[in-house]
Amino acid sequence: MKHKILETLSQYWGYTSFRLFQEEAILSILDDKDTVTILPTGGGKSVCFQLPALISDGMAVIISPLISLMKDQVDYLKDMGIAAECLNSSLTVKARQTVVEKVRAGTVKLLYLSPERLMLDHTVELLKSVKLSFFVIDEAHCISHWGHNFREEYRQLGLIKQEFKNIGVHAFTATATVAVQKDIVEQLNLDTPHIYIGNIDRPNLTYRILPRSGHVLGQIVDVINKHPREPGIIYCLRRTDVDSISQKLTALGLRNLPYHAGLPDAERKKNQDEFSAESVDIIVATIAFGMGVDRSNIRYVIHAAMPKSIEHYQQETGRAGRDGLPADCYLFYSGGDYRIWEFMLRDSADREVLLVKLSAMYNFCVRPECRHRYLVTYFAQEYGATNCGACDYCLGEVEMAEDPLLIGQKIISCVARVQERFGADHLSDVLKGNRTAAVERWGHEKLSTFALMSAETKVFIRFMIEQLVGQGFLRREGEFMTIAITAAGHNVLKGTEVPRLAKLVVAEKKKDIEKKRRVRRTQDWEGVDETLFDILRAKRAELARKKGVPAYIVFSDKTLKDMALTKPTTIDQFAQVFGVGASKQKEYGALFVDIIKSHKQ
Ligand code: ADP
Ligand code: MG
Ligand code: ZN
């Protein structure tokens, strides 16, 4: 069996080996054992159920939360010569009828359904009248309140086990928290399932977390300029931010489209489709954007503000680099983001839980340590490497403050001197030694901590205070957001705990970082003919538009990159390219070989 599944992988998908846990998940499905497979976004979950569906007797039923996701996967499978169909409300009555007939005739290998459609009586009847291989619940975290996309309809999926006894049910998700996992097993009534938990880490993503400057547009444009002609997503907190950033980028000649729930449905859909079809490369969006966007070659994700949880951050950045090629994630945060979220969450039923998640997110921002390690540890996994080589901290882009304990003690003792009754701005004035009206009114120029940090800039002092707050040594209280000392903060005063404090990056350092970045990019593209890559990319976009499918369905960037590296000039050589299976070879081989040949001349 192992041999057969590997052969199928290479024949249909054009891949030569399995990724972590794909083989295990496939064998478990073929063995009719219930499974829960948790792999990160881009980890390759689809293959885990598409492949066994293809080689099993009968039809597999795939439950998926979004119509656009279903459509893309069905297009993708059809393009590989695999009989897949979907049934959902977007089809005309006639088209639905055709699919039902195909299902009855037993010619469909994979049927995609929304959870609400599955629960209809006539769907259950239809499914009972044919031979089924197994059920798949994709994006299974939607079943759990602990996930971040709870869907009421998913709750009914427990009925599958009652209605269809003896048929395997297999759940897939990228959300690795224990609570979600437990919910999935319980809600779906899974029978002592095999559970495979892949590595949550996304080694090809480089994370950079920076304080937002007063000129966030400049920070955003900087990132875009590092990725000319490459696709990226810019996430904003509010619709108004989306509109304003989108317009400003347009004014700078950077073609982009906005996306948020306030736009008319038709326009929103059109913008998403244009992004998927590669007619536009930059999308400025609220977090409403993303679910259902499978464009695998997103090269950067920018957060113009801090998300409300690590789960959200992981999911949103997870949309970058699904093809496994390097991608950049930039987060521009400010302490104000924390307070905006705190305000927005004030009436929510799960307020306590959400605030804990929010604090973890803020801590992530202001804690200078390996970002990969923080994320992996957050999801209760071990992180092995000491240097990830793919975050601002490990790349040496973060400069650590020389004496964090002393800085911490100076600031915290100043908080004590003003009796925990003042905000961060006033505190920094006192520490800097500014004789402001407020300072003199309270007589704070007479404190022993007055001008204790006069050698530093006020901006530096503020940044240190933010880090101490985010790391839980200080805390903001009440409507005036006065700063108070926590138990951990007292430990700093005693010298038994040491904060981790970074300095702000200065211009000199920025140049150095930029130089290193260019060297890395050159290494990534070693031997690849970039002009040819662009030509191939344009061809792919054209083909995708003609077929009315997203570009990645034709070929992934990784495949194009491999083509531009190996430059095959015969059909046989073409078949060796990464991600080229039999049907792709037949459909596109001659065309691409011709392009490569004429480019070579
Ligand atoms: P997920 O659903 O886990 O987020 P996908 O199933 O969309 O991920 O897969 C992400 C990308 O990885 C796709 O482009 C897919 O074709 C590719 N992929 C999957 N399995 C393999 C493999 N064994 N070798 C190479 N690429 C793979
Ligand atoms: Mg998926
Ligand atoms: Zn790191």
XYZ file of C-alpha atoms and ligand atoms in Angstrom:
630
model
C 0.000 0.000 0.000
C 2.841 2.379 0.858
C 4.218 1.909 -2.589
C 0.865 2.488 -4.225
C 0.103 5.726 -2.448
C 3.515 7.151 -3.263
C 3.024 6.231 -6.895
C -0.386 7.937 -6.926
C 1.152 11.043 -5.354
C 3.725 11.341 -8.072
C 1.384 10.395 -10.915
C -1.383 12.854 -10.041
C 0.277 15.531 -7.946
C 3.792 15.375 -9.307
C 5.339 15.300 -5.814
C 8.083 12.849 -5.001
C 7.710 12.512 -1.249
C 5.224 12.947 1.546
C 5.339 15.707 4.051
C 5.163 15.129 7.789
C 2.177 12.917 8.751
C 0.640 12.832 5.286
C 1.492 9.185 4.825
C 0.270 8.264 8.317
C -3.017 10.102 7.822
C -3.576 8.514 4.422
C -2.875 4.995 5.700
C -5.171 5.518 8.669
C -7.975 6.666 6.368
C -7.455 3.714 4.056
C -7.554 1.505 7.140
C -10.998 2.955 8.001
C -9.819 4.233 11.340
C -11.253 7.607 12.457
C -8.553 10.277 12.401
C -7.859 13.787 13.578
C -5.033 15.389 11.634
C -3.641 18.709 12.762
C -1.178 20.290 10.366
C -0.296 23.956 9.978
C -1.794 26.016 7.178
C 0.028 25.008 4.037
C 1.030 21.720 5.657
C -0.723 19.776 2.919
C -3.935 18.565 4.520
C -5.912 18.308 1.289
C -3.732 15.573 -0.178
C -4.282 13.516 2.986
C -7.916 12.949 2.082
C -7.937 13.561 -1.674
C -5.477 10.784 -2.342
C -7.237 8.015 -0.387
C -10.555 9.188 -1.861
C -9.116 8.673 -5.299
C -7.976 5.097 -4.695
C -10.811 3.886 -2.444
C -14.005 2.216 -3.586
C -16.975 4.534 -3.487
C -17.307 8.265 -2.980
C -15.785 10.403 -0.233
C -17.851 13.228 1.256
C -15.910 16.372 2.182
C -17.520 18.906 4.492
C -16.082 22.352 4.002
C -17.244 25.645 5.531
C -16.999 27.933 2.524
C -18.388 27.762 -0.971
C -15.363 29.512 -2.468
C -13.014 26.993 -0.837
C -15.040 24.108 -2.232
C -15.097 25.538 -5.705
C -11.332 26.052 -5.769
C -10.613 22.537 -4.586
C -13.039 21.002 -7.052
C -11.504 23.020 -9.907
C -8.058 21.943 -8.790
C -9.006 18.261 -8.680
C -10.770 18.388 -12.031
C -7.703 20.002 -13.531
C -5.729 16.957 -12.350
C -8.231 14.614 -13.939
C -9.931 13.568 -10.697
C -13.734 13.282 -10.586
C -14.768 15.820 -7.960
C -18.025 17.748 -7.599
C -19.694 20.006 -5.106
C -23.274 20.594 -4.061
C -24.091 23.986 -2.630
C -26.479 26.880 -2.862
C -24.389 28.679 -5.488
C -25.300 26.091 -8.141
C -28.355 26.432 -10.348
C -31.082 23.829 -9.876
C -30.063 22.262 -13.158
C -26.370 22.080 -12.280
C -27.267 20.519 -8.944
C -29.411 17.939 -10.728
C -26.499 17.017 -12.980
C -24.255 16.482 -9.967
C -26.900 14.336 -8.255
C -27.136 12.171 -11.350
C -23.384 11.725 -11.460
C -23.406 10.766 -7.775
C -26.163 8.203 -8.383
C -24.242 6.805 -11.335
C -21.260 6.262 -9.036
C -18.812 8.275 -11.126
C -17.873 10.841 -8.468
C -14.830 10.196 -6.241
C -15.076 13.300 -4.033
C -18.216 15.237 -3.210
C -17.825 18.577 -1.424
C -20.732 19.701 0.740
C -21.498 22.508 3.125
C -22.575 21.336 6.602
C -26.060 22.766 6.155
C -26.563 20.864 2.901
C -25.408 17.596 4.413
C -28.117 17.863 7.055
C -30.960 18.098 4.527
C -33.092 14.948 4.438
C -32.738 14.423 0.742
C -28.958 14.734 0.930
C -28.784 12.093 3.635
C -31.026 9.890 1.487
C -28.879 10.448 -1.575
C -25.727 9.551 0.334
C -27.355 6.430 1.785
C -28.227 5.244 -1.707
C -24.613 5.103 -2.901
C -21.380 3.508 -1.758
C -19.383 5.873 0.431
C -15.697 5.564 1.197
C -15.466 8.016 4.129
C -16.367 11.453 5.501
C -13.960 14.349 5.915
C -14.538 17.400 8.070
C -12.201 20.094 6.788
C -11.464 23.166 8.950
C -12.791 21.080 11.837
C -11.975 23.760 14.444
C -15.200 25.469 13.301
C -16.951 22.929 15.534
C -15.437 24.374 18.696
C -16.216 27.488 20.682
C -12.517 27.440 21.557
C -11.572 27.832 17.932
C -11.643 31.212 16.296
C -14.251 30.551 13.607
C -17.062 28.824 15.434
C -19.871 27.813 13.076
C -23.253 26.806 14.454
C -23.883 24.402 11.541
C -20.772 22.435 12.400
C -22.363 21.398 15.677
C -24.752 19.088 13.871
C -21.997 17.070 12.272
C -22.109 14.650 15.201
C -25.112 13.166 13.418
C -22.869 11.663 10.749
C -21.809 8.862 13.070
C -25.446 8.072 13.879
C -26.728 8.153 10.329
C -23.762 6.437 8.720
C -22.571 3.683 10.997
C -19.307 1.975 10.101
C -18.054 4.734 7.845
C -14.847 6.484 8.836
C -14.938 10.159 9.813
C -11.748 12.192 9.490
C -11.216 15.664 10.834
C -8.620 18.170 9.611
C -7.595 21.505 11.081
C -4.622 23.783 11.646
C -5.689 24.771 15.157
C -3.645 22.852 17.647
C -4.926 23.859 21.066
C -5.909 20.994 23.333
C -9.405 22.374 23.952
C -10.198 22.434 20.229
C -8.832 18.946 19.770
C -10.949 17.557 22.570
C -14.052 19.269 21.211
C -13.533 17.809 17.755
C -13.292 14.254 19.053
C -16.326 14.656 21.329
C -18.609 16.588 19.017
C -18.035 14.297 16.070
C -18.418 11.171 18.232
C -15.167 9.849 16.844
C -14.316 6.295 17.761
C -10.862 6.190 19.452
C -9.339 8.087 16.567
C -5.736 8.169 15.455
C -4.496 11.656 16.181
C -1.647 13.162 14.183
C -0.321 16.501 15.278
C 2.203 18.013 12.954
C 4.673 20.685 13.741
C 2.823 23.941 14.187
C 5.900 25.871 13.095
C 6.109 27.513 9.671
C 9.845 27.648 9.062
C 9.532 29.438 5.712
C 7.863 32.465 7.294
C 10.080 35.241 8.624
C 8.400 37.199 11.398
C 9.211 40.815 12.182
C 7.378 42.710 14.891
C 7.995 46.438 15.102
C 6.473 49.357 16.966
C 4.227 51.320 14.621
C 5.665 54.705 13.776
C 3.525 57.803 13.355
C 3.920 57.162 9.658
C 2.629 53.629 9.230
C 2.056 54.160 5.517
C 5.800 54.588 5.111
C 6.407 51.328 6.977
C 3.911 49.549 4.727
C 5.348 50.992 1.520
C 8.822 49.905 2.652
C 7.666 46.314 2.838
C 5.842 46.481 -0.503
C 8.988 47.855 -2.132
C 10.921 44.847 -0.914
C 8.465 42.651 -2.781
C 7.988 44.222 -6.201
C 5.339 42.465 -8.320
C 4.778 39.921 -5.547
C 1.402 39.259 -3.942
C 0.730 40.438 -0.404
C -2.043 41.116 2.100
C -2.235 44.187 4.329
C -4.467 43.659 7.358
C -5.993 46.649 9.134
C -8.107 46.818 12.260
C -10.976 48.928 10.965
C -12.797 49.470 7.694
C -11.866 53.134 7.676
C -8.184 52.193 7.921
C -8.632 49.824 4.979
C -10.181 52.545 2.848
C -7.648 55.172 3.760
C -4.562 52.971 3.301
C -5.920 51.554 0.066
C -6.511 55.035 -1.344
C -3.105 56.287 -0.275
C -1.360 53.320 -1.870
C -3.286 53.910 -5.084
C -2.217 57.543 -5.023
C 1.390 56.325 -4.806
C 0.838 54.215 -7.915
C 0.646 50.913 -6.008
C -2.252 49.044 -7.529
C -4.387 47.423 -4.845
C -7.951 46.569 -3.922
C -9.777 46.987 -0.613
C -11.755 44.260 1.124
C -14.046 44.571 4.123
C -17.546 43.694 5.235
C -18.783 47.235 4.565
C -18.354 46.925 0.800
C -21.281 45.762 -1.339
C -21.220 41.955 -1.740
C -20.591 42.085 -5.468
C -17.627 44.422 -5.141
C -16.128 42.453 -2.301
C -16.390 39.225 -4.235
C -14.962 40.836 -7.347
C -11.953 42.123 -5.421
C -11.286 38.722 -3.918
C -11.587 37.043 -7.314
C -9.194 39.492 -8.912
C -6.672 38.765 -6.204
C -7.079 34.999 -6.648
C -6.756 35.281 -10.419
C -3.560 37.322 -10.017
C -4.986 40.389 -11.756
C -4.064 42.376 -8.680
C -1.272 41.624 -6.236
C -2.008 43.774 -3.212
C -5.132 43.512 -1.115
C -5.839 45.816 1.836
C -8.329 44.151 4.145
C -9.885 43.610 7.516
C -9.664 40.088 8.883
C -12.897 39.357 7.028
C -10.529 38.555 4.181
C -8.706 35.293 3.961
C -10.902 32.315 4.709
C -11.410 30.792 1.332
C -8.428 32.464 -0.271
C -6.061 29.708 -1.205
C -3.605 31.715 -3.294
C -0.490 29.802 -2.391
C 2.136 32.333 -3.482
C 1.423 35.165 -1.049
C 4.904 36.507 -0.323
C 4.128 38.879 2.531
C 1.453 39.623 5.089
C 1.486 42.983 6.846
C -0.462 43.651 10.012
C -0.899 47.406 10.259
C -2.184 46.850 13.796
C -2.052 44.126 16.408
C -4.547 41.241 16.115
C -6.546 40.266 19.189
C -4.999 36.848 19.705
C -2.074 34.647 18.749
C -4.583 32.274 17.144
C -5.664 35.050 14.797
C -2.107 36.088 14.117
C -1.090 32.523 13.326
C -4.010 32.076 10.981
C -3.589 35.394 9.178
C 0.164 35.105 8.736
C -0.428 31.466 7.830
C -1.825 32.621 4.515
C 1.664 33.601 3.421
C 3.969 31.110 1.757
C 1.647 28.130 1.504
C 3.788 26.957 -1.399
C 6.673 26.476 1.025
C 8.786 29.290 -0.439
C 10.073 32.042 1.856
C 7.571 34.721 2.844
C 7.679 37.724 5.163
C 5.298 38.652 7.961
C 5.438 42.168 9.361
C 3.463 43.332 12.354
C 3.339 47.036 13.267
C 1.829 47.365 16.735
C 1.287 50.010 19.344
C 0.173 49.956 22.957
C -2.929 51.782 21.728
C -3.972 48.656 19.793
C -4.143 46.778 23.066
C -6.427 49.397 24.543
C -8.684 49.502 21.479
C -9.183 45.741 21.694
C -9.718 45.868 25.434
C -12.461 48.387 24.794
C -14.039 46.378 21.981
C -14.087 43.214 24.099
C -15.626 44.897 27.147
C -19.146 43.488 26.677
C -18.280 40.123 25.334
C -19.450 37.026 27.185
C -16.010 35.371 27.157
C -14.312 38.587 28.192
C -11.931 36.957 30.682
C -10.670 34.374 28.218
C -10.344 36.928 25.450
C -8.324 39.277 27.637
C -5.883 36.507 28.478
C -5.469 35.885 24.749
C -5.060 39.596 24.101
C -2.341 39.869 26.760
C -0.473 36.948 25.252
C -0.609 38.691 21.896
C 0.742 41.924 23.344
C 3.418 40.051 25.218
C 4.446 38.421 21.932
C 4.869 41.896 20.394
C 6.977 43.417 23.134
C 9.005 40.432 24.197
C 12.284 40.354 22.327
C 12.897 36.663 21.846
C 12.649 34.141 19.017
C 9.218 34.620 17.428
C 9.021 31.070 16.102
C 9.750 29.746 19.564
C 7.087 31.941 21.152
C 4.406 30.830 18.684
C 5.255 27.143 18.881
C 5.390 27.217 22.676
C 2.076 29.066 22.794
C 0.474 26.121 21.027
C 1.956 23.783 23.625
C 4.704 22.327 21.489
C 8.428 22.159 22.052
C 10.719 24.236 19.922
C 14.059 22.589 19.289
C 16.255 25.123 17.515
C 18.104 27.825 19.418
C 18.217 30.134 16.410
C 15.352 29.949 13.916
C 17.127 32.067 11.330
C 13.754 33.489 10.365
C 12.688 36.157 12.826
C 13.856 39.671 13.603
C 15.319 38.516 16.895
C 17.343 35.574 15.571
C 18.457 37.513 12.509
C 20.076 40.002 14.841
C 17.783 42.820 13.803
C 16.730 43.475 17.376
C 19.292 45.153 19.548
C 18.988 44.310 23.220
C 19.267 46.975 25.881
C 22.569 46.690 27.768
C 21.326 46.531 31.334
C 17.670 45.476 31.367
C 17.577 44.848 35.099
C 18.799 48.334 35.930
C 16.432 49.959 33.432
C 13.557 47.928 34.818
C 14.428 48.903 38.386
C 14.719 52.590 37.551
C 11.321 52.665 35.863
C 9.522 50.532 38.399
C 10.883 52.468 41.358
C 9.674 55.652 39.691
C 6.222 54.087 39.435
C 6.428 53.418 43.181
C 7.567 56.998 43.909
C 4.537 58.487 42.135
C 2.373 56.048 44.085
C 1.089 54.197 41.028
C -1.158 57.094 40.189
C 0.174 58.313 36.828
C 0.267 57.249 33.203
C 3.178 56.298 30.959
C 3.629 59.733 29.456
C 3.990 61.484 32.772
C 6.305 58.762 34.053
C 8.620 59.225 31.121
C 8.676 62.971 31.698
C 9.724 62.411 35.296
C 12.396 59.876 34.357
C 13.671 62.064 31.536
C 13.725 65.096 33.813
C 11.251 67.259 31.900
C 9.842 70.056 34.032
C 6.353 69.971 32.532
C 3.431 71.784 34.121
C 2.126 68.482 35.499
C 5.518 67.526 36.906
C 5.782 70.816 38.783
C 2.185 70.766 39.899
C 2.737 67.426 41.650
C 6.197 68.374 42.839
C 7.672 65.397 41.002
C 10.845 67.302 40.172
C 11.750 66.718 43.820
C 11.545 62.935 43.571
C 14.740 60.892 43.758
C 13.769 59.290 40.447
C 13.442 62.654 38.680
C 15.862 62.774 35.710
C 17.090 59.287 36.631
C 17.191 58.433 32.925
C 18.064 61.874 31.589
C 20.667 60.413 29.260
C 17.989 58.574 27.266
C 15.354 59.994 24.928
C 11.757 60.160 26.061
C 10.830 57.853 23.169
C 13.295 55.284 24.519
C 11.808 55.508 28.014
C 8.276 55.132 26.667
C 9.317 52.085 24.677
C 10.839 50.515 27.790
C 7.646 51.164 29.764
C 5.562 49.531 27.024
C 7.755 46.438 27.137
C 7.489 46.240 30.909
C 3.706 46.498 30.672
C 3.463 43.914 27.869
C 5.695 41.502 29.738
C 3.565 41.769 32.853
C 5.910 43.716 35.193
C 3.651 46.742 35.148
C -0.045 47.008 34.469
C -2.400 49.734 33.313
C -5.370 50.458 35.538
C -8.634 52.354 35.405
C -9.961 54.859 32.939
C -6.897 57.117 33.254
C -4.645 54.170 32.537
C -2.396 54.813 35.453
C 0.511 52.450 35.752
C 0.853 50.082 38.691
C 3.399 47.463 39.739
C 2.593 43.743 39.525
C 4.021 40.961 41.692
C 6.506 40.201 38.925
C 7.436 43.902 38.924
C 8.341 43.700 42.615
C 10.600 40.775 41.772
C 12.454 43.064 39.369
C 12.959 45.558 42.194
C 14.370 42.726 44.306
C 16.499 41.618 41.392
C 15.066 38.099 41.268
C 13.467 38.520 37.841
C 14.952 40.214 34.801
C 12.881 41.708 31.980
C 13.911 41.301 28.338
C 14.260 44.728 26.846
C 15.008 45.671 23.260
C 16.201 49.005 21.941
C 14.537 50.776 19.072
C 16.195 50.078 15.749
C 18.277 53.008 14.513
C 19.003 54.058 10.931
C 22.510 52.573 10.890
C 21.145 49.193 11.905
C 18.390 49.416 9.295
C 20.953 49.675 6.498
C 22.742 46.636 7.814
C 19.486 44.663 8.005
C 18.634 45.653 4.446
C 21.976 44.442 3.160
C 21.584 41.053 4.828
C 18.084 40.744 3.441
C 19.349 41.241 -0.100
C 21.985 38.570 0.361
C 19.342 36.105 1.560
C 17.087 36.842 -1.381
C 19.949 36.258 -3.805
C 20.566 32.887 -2.167
C 16.890 31.940 -2.447
C 16.927 32.650 -6.167
C 20.337 31.129 -6.885
C 20.367 29.808 -10.457
C 16.745 30.753 -11.142
C 16.216 32.746 -14.348
C 14.021 35.516 -12.942
C 13.074 36.931 -16.327
C 11.852 33.508 -17.380
C 10.013 33.176 -14.083
C 8.107 36.382 -14.831
C 7.273 35.194 -18.345
C 5.969 31.879 -16.980
C 3.981 33.722 -14.341
C 2.305 35.905 -16.951
C 1.435 32.814 -18.992
C -0.027 31.157 -15.929
C -2.189 34.196 -15.180
C -3.473 34.187 -18.743
C -4.336 30.468 -18.626
C -6.031 30.880 -15.259
C -8.156 33.746 -16.495
C -9.243 31.764 -19.549
C -10.251 28.827 -17.382
C -11.815 31.050 -14.745
C -9.765 29.480 -11.937
C -7.225 30.911 -9.479
C -3.673 30.854 -10.847
C -2.277 28.389 -8.325
C -4.628 25.772 -9.721
C -2.633 25.835 -12.938
C 0.799 25.751 -11.255
C 2.256 26.856 -7.920
C 5.091 29.395 -7.724
C 7.328 26.606 -6.545
C 6.656 24.741 -9.764
C 7.332 27.837 -11.884
C 10.507 28.509 -9.937
C 11.670 24.969 -10.546
C 10.906 25.402 -14.260
C 12.901 28.621 -14.372
C 15.767 26.814 -12.658
C 15.880 23.541 -14.588
C 14.553 24.952 -17.899
C 13.233 21.703 -19.344
C 13.125 21.616 -23.144
C 11.527 18.219 -23.668
C 8.245 16.808 -22.407
C 10.115 14.111 -20.489
C 12.247 16.664 -18.715
C 9.116 18.689 -18.052
C 7.595 15.757 -16.177
C 10.507 15.951 -13.698
C 9.561 19.461 -12.586
C 8.304 19.747 -8.996
C 4.505 19.582 -8.876
C 3.952 18.311 -12.427
C 1.756 15.210 -12.566
C 0.554 13.263 -15.568
C -2.427 15.416 -16.386
C -0.536 18.722 -15.997
C 2.198 17.355 -18.228
C -0.327 16.479 -20.897
C -2.268 19.699 -20.647
C 0.505 22.268 -20.316
C 3.769 20.480 -21.167
C 4.082 21.419 -24.831
C 3.051 25.009 -24.218
C 5.544 25.659 -21.425
C 8.385 23.767 -23.081
C 7.901 26.000 -26.131
C 8.083 29.131 -24.034
C 11.231 27.911 -22.301
C 12.848 26.974 -25.587
C 12.160 30.308 -27.217
C 13.372 32.127 -24.106
C 16.619 30.184 -24.200
C 17.365 31.234 -27.779
P -3.522 23.009 4.047
O -4.921 22.635 3.662
O -2.917 22.089 5.048
O -3.397 24.441 4.461
P -2.910 22.477 1.299
O -3.529 21.154 1.252
O -3.636 23.615 0.667
O -2.563 22.876 2.793
O -1.426 22.350 0.705
C -0.535 23.448 0.633
C 0.394 23.317 -0.553
O 1.324 22.245 -0.380
C -0.343 23.018 -1.849
O 0.210 23.805 -2.877
C -0.074 21.538 -2.051
O -0.199 21.153 -3.385
C 1.345 21.400 -1.518
N 1.699 20.026 -1.104
C 0.912 19.163 -0.425
N 1.559 17.977 -0.223
C 2.782 18.101 -0.773
C 3.922 17.212 -0.891
N 3.916 15.980 -0.381
N 5.011 17.689 -1.541
C 5.017 18.942 -2.039
N 3.996 19.812 -1.975
C 2.883 19.414 -1.347
Mg -6.893 23.234 3.703
Zn 13.854 33.195 15.868
